[in-house]
Short mmCIF file of C-alpha atoms in Angstrom, two decimals:
data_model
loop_
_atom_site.label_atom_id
_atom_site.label_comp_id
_atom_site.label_asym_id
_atom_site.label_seq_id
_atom_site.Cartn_x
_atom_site.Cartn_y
_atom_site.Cartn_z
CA UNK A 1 56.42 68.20 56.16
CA UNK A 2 55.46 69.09 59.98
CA UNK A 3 52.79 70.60 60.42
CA UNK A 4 49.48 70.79 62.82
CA UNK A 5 47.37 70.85 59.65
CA UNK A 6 49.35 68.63 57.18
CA UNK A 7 49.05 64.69 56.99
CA UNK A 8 52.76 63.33 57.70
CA UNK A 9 53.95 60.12 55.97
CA UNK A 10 55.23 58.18 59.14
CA UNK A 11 57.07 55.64 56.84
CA UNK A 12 57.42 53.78 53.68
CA UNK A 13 58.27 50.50 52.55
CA UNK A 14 58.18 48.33 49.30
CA UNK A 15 56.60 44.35 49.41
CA UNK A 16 56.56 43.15 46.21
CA UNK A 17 55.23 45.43 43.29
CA UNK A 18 53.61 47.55 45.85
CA UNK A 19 54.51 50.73 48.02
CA UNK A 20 52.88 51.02 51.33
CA UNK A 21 53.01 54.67 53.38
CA UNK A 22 51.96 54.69 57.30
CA UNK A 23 50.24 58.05 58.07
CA UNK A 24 48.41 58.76 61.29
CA UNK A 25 44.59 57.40 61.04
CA UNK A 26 42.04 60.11 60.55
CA UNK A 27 39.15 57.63 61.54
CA UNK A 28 36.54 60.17 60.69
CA UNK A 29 37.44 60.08 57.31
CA UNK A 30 37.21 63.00 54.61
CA UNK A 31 34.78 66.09 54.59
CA UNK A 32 33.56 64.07 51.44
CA UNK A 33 32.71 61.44 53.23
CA UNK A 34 30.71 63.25 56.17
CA UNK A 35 29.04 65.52 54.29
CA UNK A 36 27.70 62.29 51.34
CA UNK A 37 26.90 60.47 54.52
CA UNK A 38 25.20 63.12 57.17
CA UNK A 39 25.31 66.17 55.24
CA UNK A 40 24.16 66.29 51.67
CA UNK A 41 23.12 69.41 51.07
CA UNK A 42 26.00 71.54 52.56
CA UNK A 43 27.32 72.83 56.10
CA UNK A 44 26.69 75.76 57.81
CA UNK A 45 28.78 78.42 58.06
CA UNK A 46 30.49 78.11 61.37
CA UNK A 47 31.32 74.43 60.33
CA UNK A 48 33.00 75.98 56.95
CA UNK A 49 34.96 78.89 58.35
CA UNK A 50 36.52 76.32 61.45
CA UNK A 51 37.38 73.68 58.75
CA UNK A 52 38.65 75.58 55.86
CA UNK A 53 40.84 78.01 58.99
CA UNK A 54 42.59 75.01 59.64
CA UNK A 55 43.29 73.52 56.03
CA UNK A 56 43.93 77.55 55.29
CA UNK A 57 46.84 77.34 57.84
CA UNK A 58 48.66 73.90 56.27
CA UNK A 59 47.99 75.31 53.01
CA UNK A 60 50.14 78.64 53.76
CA UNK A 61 52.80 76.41 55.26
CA UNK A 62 53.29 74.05 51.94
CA UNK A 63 53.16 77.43 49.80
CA UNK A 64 55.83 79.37 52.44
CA UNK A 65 57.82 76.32 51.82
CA UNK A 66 57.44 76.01 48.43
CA UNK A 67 54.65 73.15 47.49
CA UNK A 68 51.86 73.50 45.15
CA UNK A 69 48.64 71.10 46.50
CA UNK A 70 47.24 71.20 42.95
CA UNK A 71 44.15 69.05 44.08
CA UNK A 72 42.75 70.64 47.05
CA UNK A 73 39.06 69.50 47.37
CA UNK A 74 36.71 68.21 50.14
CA UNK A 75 37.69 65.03 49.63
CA UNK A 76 41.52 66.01 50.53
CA UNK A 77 40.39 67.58 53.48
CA UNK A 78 40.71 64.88 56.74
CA UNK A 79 39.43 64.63 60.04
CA UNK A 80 40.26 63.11 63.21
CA UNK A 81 37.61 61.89 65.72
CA UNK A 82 39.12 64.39 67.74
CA UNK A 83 38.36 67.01 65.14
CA UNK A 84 42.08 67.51 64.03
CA UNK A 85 41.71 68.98 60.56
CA UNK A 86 44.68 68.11 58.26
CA UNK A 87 45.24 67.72 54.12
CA UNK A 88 46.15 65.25 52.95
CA UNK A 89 46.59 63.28 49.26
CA UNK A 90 50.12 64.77 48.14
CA UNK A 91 50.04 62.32 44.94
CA UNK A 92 50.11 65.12 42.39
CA UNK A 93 51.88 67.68 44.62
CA UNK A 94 55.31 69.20 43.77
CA UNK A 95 58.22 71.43 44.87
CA UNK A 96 58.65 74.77 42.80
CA UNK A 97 60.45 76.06 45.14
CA UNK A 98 61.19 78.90 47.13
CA UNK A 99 58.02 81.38 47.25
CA UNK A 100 57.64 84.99 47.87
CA UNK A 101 55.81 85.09 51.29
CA UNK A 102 54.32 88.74 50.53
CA UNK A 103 52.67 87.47 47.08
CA UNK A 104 53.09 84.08 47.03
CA UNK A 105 54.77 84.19 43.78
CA UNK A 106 57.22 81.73 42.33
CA UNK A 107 60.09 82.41 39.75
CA UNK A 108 58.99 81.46 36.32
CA UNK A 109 61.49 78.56 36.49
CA UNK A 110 59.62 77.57 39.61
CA UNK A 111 56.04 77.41 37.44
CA UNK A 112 54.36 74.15 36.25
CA UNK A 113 52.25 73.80 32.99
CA UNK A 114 51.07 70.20 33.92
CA UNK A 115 47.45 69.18 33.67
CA UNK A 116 46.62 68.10 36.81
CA UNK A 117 44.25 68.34 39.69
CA UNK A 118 40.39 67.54 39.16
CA UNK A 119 38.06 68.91 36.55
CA UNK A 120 35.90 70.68 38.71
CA UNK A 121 38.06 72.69 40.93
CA UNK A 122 41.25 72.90 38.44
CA UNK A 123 42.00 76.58 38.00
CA UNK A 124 41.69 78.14 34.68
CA UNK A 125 45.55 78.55 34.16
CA UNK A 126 46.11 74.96 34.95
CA UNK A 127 43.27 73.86 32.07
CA UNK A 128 44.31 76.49 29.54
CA UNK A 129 48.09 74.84 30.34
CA UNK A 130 49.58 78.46 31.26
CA UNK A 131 52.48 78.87 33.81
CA UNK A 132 51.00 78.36 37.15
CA UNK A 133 52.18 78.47 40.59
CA UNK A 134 50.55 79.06 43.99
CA UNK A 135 47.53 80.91 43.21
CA UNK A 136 46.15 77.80 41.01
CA UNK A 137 45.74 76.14 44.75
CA UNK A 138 43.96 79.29 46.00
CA UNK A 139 41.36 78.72 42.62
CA UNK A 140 40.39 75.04 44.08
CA UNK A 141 40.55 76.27 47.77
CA UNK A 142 37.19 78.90 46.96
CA UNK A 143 35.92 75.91 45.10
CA UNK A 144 36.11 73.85 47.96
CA UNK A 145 34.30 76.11 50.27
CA UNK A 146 31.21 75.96 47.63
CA UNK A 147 31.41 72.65 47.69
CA UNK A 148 31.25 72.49 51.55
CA UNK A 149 28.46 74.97 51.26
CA UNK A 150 26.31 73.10 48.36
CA UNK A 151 26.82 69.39 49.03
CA UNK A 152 28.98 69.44 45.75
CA UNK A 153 31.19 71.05 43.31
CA UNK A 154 29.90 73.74 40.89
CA UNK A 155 29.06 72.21 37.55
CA UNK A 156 29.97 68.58 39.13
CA UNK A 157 27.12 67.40 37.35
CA UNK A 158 28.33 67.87 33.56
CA UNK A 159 30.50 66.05 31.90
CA UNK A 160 34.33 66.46 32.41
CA UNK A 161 34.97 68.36 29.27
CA UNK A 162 32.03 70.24 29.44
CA UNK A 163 33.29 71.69 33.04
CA UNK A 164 36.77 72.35 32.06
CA UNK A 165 35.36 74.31 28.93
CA UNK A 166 32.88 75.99 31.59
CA UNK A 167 35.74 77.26 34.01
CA UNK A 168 37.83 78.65 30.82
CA UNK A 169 34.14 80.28 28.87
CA UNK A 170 32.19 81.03 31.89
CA UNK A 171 32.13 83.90 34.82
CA UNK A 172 33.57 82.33 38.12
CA UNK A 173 31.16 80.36 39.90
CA UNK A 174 29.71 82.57 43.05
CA UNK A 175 28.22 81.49 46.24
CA UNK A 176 24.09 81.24 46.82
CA UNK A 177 24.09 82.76 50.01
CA UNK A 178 20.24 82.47 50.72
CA UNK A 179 18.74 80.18 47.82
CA UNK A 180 20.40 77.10 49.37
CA UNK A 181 19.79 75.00 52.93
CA UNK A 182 21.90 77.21 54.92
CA UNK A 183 22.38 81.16 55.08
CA UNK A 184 25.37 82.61 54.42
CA UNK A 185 27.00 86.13 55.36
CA UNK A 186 28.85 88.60 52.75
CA UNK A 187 32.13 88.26 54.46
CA UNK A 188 31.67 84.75 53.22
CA UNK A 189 30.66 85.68 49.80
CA UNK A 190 33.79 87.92 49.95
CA UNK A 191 36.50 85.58 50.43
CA UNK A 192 34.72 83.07 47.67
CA UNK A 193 35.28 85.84 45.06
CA UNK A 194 38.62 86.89 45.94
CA UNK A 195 39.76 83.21 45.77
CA UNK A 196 37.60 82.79 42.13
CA UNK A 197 39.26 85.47 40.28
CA UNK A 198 40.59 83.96 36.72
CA UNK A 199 43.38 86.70 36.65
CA UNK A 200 45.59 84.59 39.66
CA UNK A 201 47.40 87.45 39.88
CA UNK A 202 44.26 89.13 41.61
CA UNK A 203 44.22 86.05 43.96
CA UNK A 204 45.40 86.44 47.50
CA UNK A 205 47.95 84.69 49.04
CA UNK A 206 47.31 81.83 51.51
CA UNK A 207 49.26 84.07 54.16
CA UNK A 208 46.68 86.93 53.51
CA UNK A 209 43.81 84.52 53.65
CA UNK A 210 44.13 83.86 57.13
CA UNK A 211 43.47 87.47 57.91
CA UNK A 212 39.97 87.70 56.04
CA UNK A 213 37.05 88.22 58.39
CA UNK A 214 35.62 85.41 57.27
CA UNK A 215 37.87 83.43 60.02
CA UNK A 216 37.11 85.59 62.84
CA UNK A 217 34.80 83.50 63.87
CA UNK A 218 36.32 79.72 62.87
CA UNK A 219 35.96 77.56 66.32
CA UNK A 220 38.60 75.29 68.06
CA UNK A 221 39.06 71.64 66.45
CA UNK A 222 36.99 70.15 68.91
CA UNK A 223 33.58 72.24 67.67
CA UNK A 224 33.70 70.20 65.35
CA UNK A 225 32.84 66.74 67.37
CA UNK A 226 29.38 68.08 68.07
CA UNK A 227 28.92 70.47 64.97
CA UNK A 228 29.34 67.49 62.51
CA UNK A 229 31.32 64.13 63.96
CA UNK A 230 28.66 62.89 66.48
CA UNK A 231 26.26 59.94 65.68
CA UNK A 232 28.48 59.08 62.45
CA UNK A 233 28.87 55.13 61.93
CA UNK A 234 32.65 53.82 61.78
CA UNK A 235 34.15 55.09 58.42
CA UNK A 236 34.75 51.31 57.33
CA UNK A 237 31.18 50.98 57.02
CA UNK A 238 30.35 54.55 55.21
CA UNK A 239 33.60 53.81 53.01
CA UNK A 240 31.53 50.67 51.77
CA UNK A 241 28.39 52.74 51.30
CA UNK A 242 30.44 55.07 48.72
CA UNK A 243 32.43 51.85 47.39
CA UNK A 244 29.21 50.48 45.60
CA UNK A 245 28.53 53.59 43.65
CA UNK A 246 29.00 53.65 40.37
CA UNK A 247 31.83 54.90 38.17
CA UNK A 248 30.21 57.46 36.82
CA UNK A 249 28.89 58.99 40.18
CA UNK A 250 32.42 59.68 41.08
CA UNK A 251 34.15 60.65 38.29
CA UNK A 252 34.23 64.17 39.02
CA UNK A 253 36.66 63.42 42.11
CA UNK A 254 39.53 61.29 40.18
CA UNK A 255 42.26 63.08 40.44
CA UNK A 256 44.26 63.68 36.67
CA UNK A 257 47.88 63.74 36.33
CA UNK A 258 48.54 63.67 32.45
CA UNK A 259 52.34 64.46 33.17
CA UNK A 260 53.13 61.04 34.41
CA UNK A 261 51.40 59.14 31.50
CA UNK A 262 52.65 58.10 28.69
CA UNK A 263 49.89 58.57 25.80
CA UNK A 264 51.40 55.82 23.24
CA UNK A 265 50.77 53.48 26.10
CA UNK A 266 47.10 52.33 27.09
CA UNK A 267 46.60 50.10 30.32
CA UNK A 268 43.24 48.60 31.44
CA UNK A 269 42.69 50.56 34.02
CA UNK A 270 43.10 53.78 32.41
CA UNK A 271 41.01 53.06 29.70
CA UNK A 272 38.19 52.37 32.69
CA UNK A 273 38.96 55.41 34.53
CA UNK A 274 39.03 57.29 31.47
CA UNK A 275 36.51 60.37 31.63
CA UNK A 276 36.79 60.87 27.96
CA UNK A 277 35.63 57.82 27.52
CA UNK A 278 32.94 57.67 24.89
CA UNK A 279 32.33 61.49 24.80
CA UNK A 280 31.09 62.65 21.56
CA UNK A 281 29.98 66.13 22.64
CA UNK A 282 30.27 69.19 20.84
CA UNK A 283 31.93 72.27 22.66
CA UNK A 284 31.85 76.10 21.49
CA UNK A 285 34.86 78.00 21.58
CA UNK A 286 35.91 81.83 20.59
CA UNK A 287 37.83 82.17 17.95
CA UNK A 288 40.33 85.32 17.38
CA UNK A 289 37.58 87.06 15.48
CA UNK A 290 35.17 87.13 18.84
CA UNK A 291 32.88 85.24 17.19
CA UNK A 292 31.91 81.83 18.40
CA UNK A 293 32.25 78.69 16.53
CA UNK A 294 31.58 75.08 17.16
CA UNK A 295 34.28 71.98 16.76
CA UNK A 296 34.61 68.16 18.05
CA UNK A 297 37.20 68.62 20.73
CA UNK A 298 40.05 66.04 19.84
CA UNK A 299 42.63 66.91 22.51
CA UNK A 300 42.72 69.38 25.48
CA UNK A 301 46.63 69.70 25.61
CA UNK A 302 47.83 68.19 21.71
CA UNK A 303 48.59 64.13 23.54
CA UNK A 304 45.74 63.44 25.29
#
């Protein structure tokens, strides 16, 4: 990939059991980062619309060229001290191949059913284990840009099962425009709904996006060394601020991939990164009938 707004892996190389990849150092770290450090209760809108312009615009390029994110989030979303904006975190990424620039769209043979991404802003095709393509991105792109604008994730406070039965049951999360720290305008408001429709087919493109009027009025890079990179501490030292919370704090942004594991075989660390872990909750779900009845939930896709 090459690309003003995409991360590039530099170069690779095995020592031992490991595999190390050089990137280029984005030494103000993550929008997770900044906003848990300086900004916990959201951005304001000028800050949103510059950052999520820029990720917007290496987004359309991995869809025009084929390549699903499928774990877009704030904390996926990297900055430069000179406020470069790029994505970054490819680790569950993958080729479907070529895509229909007009709507996005990928031949069915091109589709993924894998669960992966991260509870909160995984799209309801990916959890219900449909045929997905690029739309499922644009789902956790308008999740992002609530969590930009709310300090975190809708429903990030449940429990992981809980919020992936949410995003199926539920109406789409919308934006608080004026209940929250920071006011925001309906042409924001707009593009968060047409990103968080559950049909994807209703979804915009990435390419279409870029024309909303939300971005008329996203800044330069550099807006954002005064908007939200000045007076921040060296990322080494806000890194081992976030290190020292708990488990359970930051569960919510481990990334799943239940495509590359095999379920006969438990390791240590999955069983301490498991989110499942000791959940005993009881979920509701519809049945044909309408009605609504209650069950232990054993598996979400028949292995795991």
């Amino acid at each position: 990939s090459k690309h003003p707004n995409v991360l590039r892996v530099r170069g690779c190389w095995v020592k031992g059991a490991k595999l190390h990849i050089a990137t280029r150092l984005m030494s103000s770290g993550s929008m997770l980062d900044i906003m848990r450090f300086a900004h916990p209760e959201g951005f304001d809108e000028l800050v949103i619309a510059t950052v999520l312009k820029h990720a917007l615009e290496g987004l359309n390029y991995l869809h025009i060229n084929g390549w699903l994110h499928r774990d877009l989030k704030a904390a996926n979303i990297l900055v430069d001290d000179d406020g470069t904006v790029l994505l970054g975190d490819f680790g569950v990424g993958v080729f479907v191949g070529d895509t229909d620039k007009s709507s996005g769209s990928v031949s069915s043979e091109g589709k993924r059913k894998s669960f992966v991404g991260t509870p909160c802003w995984m799209a309801p095709e990916v959890i219900e284990r449909k045929h997905y393509g690029t739309k499922a991105d644009i789902w956790s792109f308008g999740i992002t840009a609530l969590e930009l604008a709310q300090g975190r994730a809708p429903n990030s406070k449940l429990n992981p099962v809980k919020v992936l039965m949410r995003t199926m049951q539920d109406e789409p999360p919308q934006l608080d425009r004026t209940g929250g720290a920071h006011k925001y305008s309906k042409l924001m408001d707009d593009f968060v709904r047409q990103c968080l429709q559950k049909d994807p087919e209703r979804r915009p493109t990435a390419d279409k996006l870029l024309s909303h009027g939300f971005f008329k009025q996203a800044k330069a890079p550099k807006f954002l060394i005064s908007a939200i990179l000045a007076g921040l501490p060296p990322l080494a030292d806000r890194q081992e601020r976030r290190r020292l919370a708990s488990i359970h704090s930051t569960q919510h942004y481990l990334s799943w991939d239940f495509g590359t594991i095999n379920s006969r075989t438990a390791t240590p660390n999955l069983e301490r990164l498991d989110p499942f872990r000791n959940f005993t909750g009881v979920v509701s779900l519809p049945s044909p009938q309408g009605s609504v009845r209650s069950t232990k939930l054993v598996s979400i896709d028949g292995h795991h």
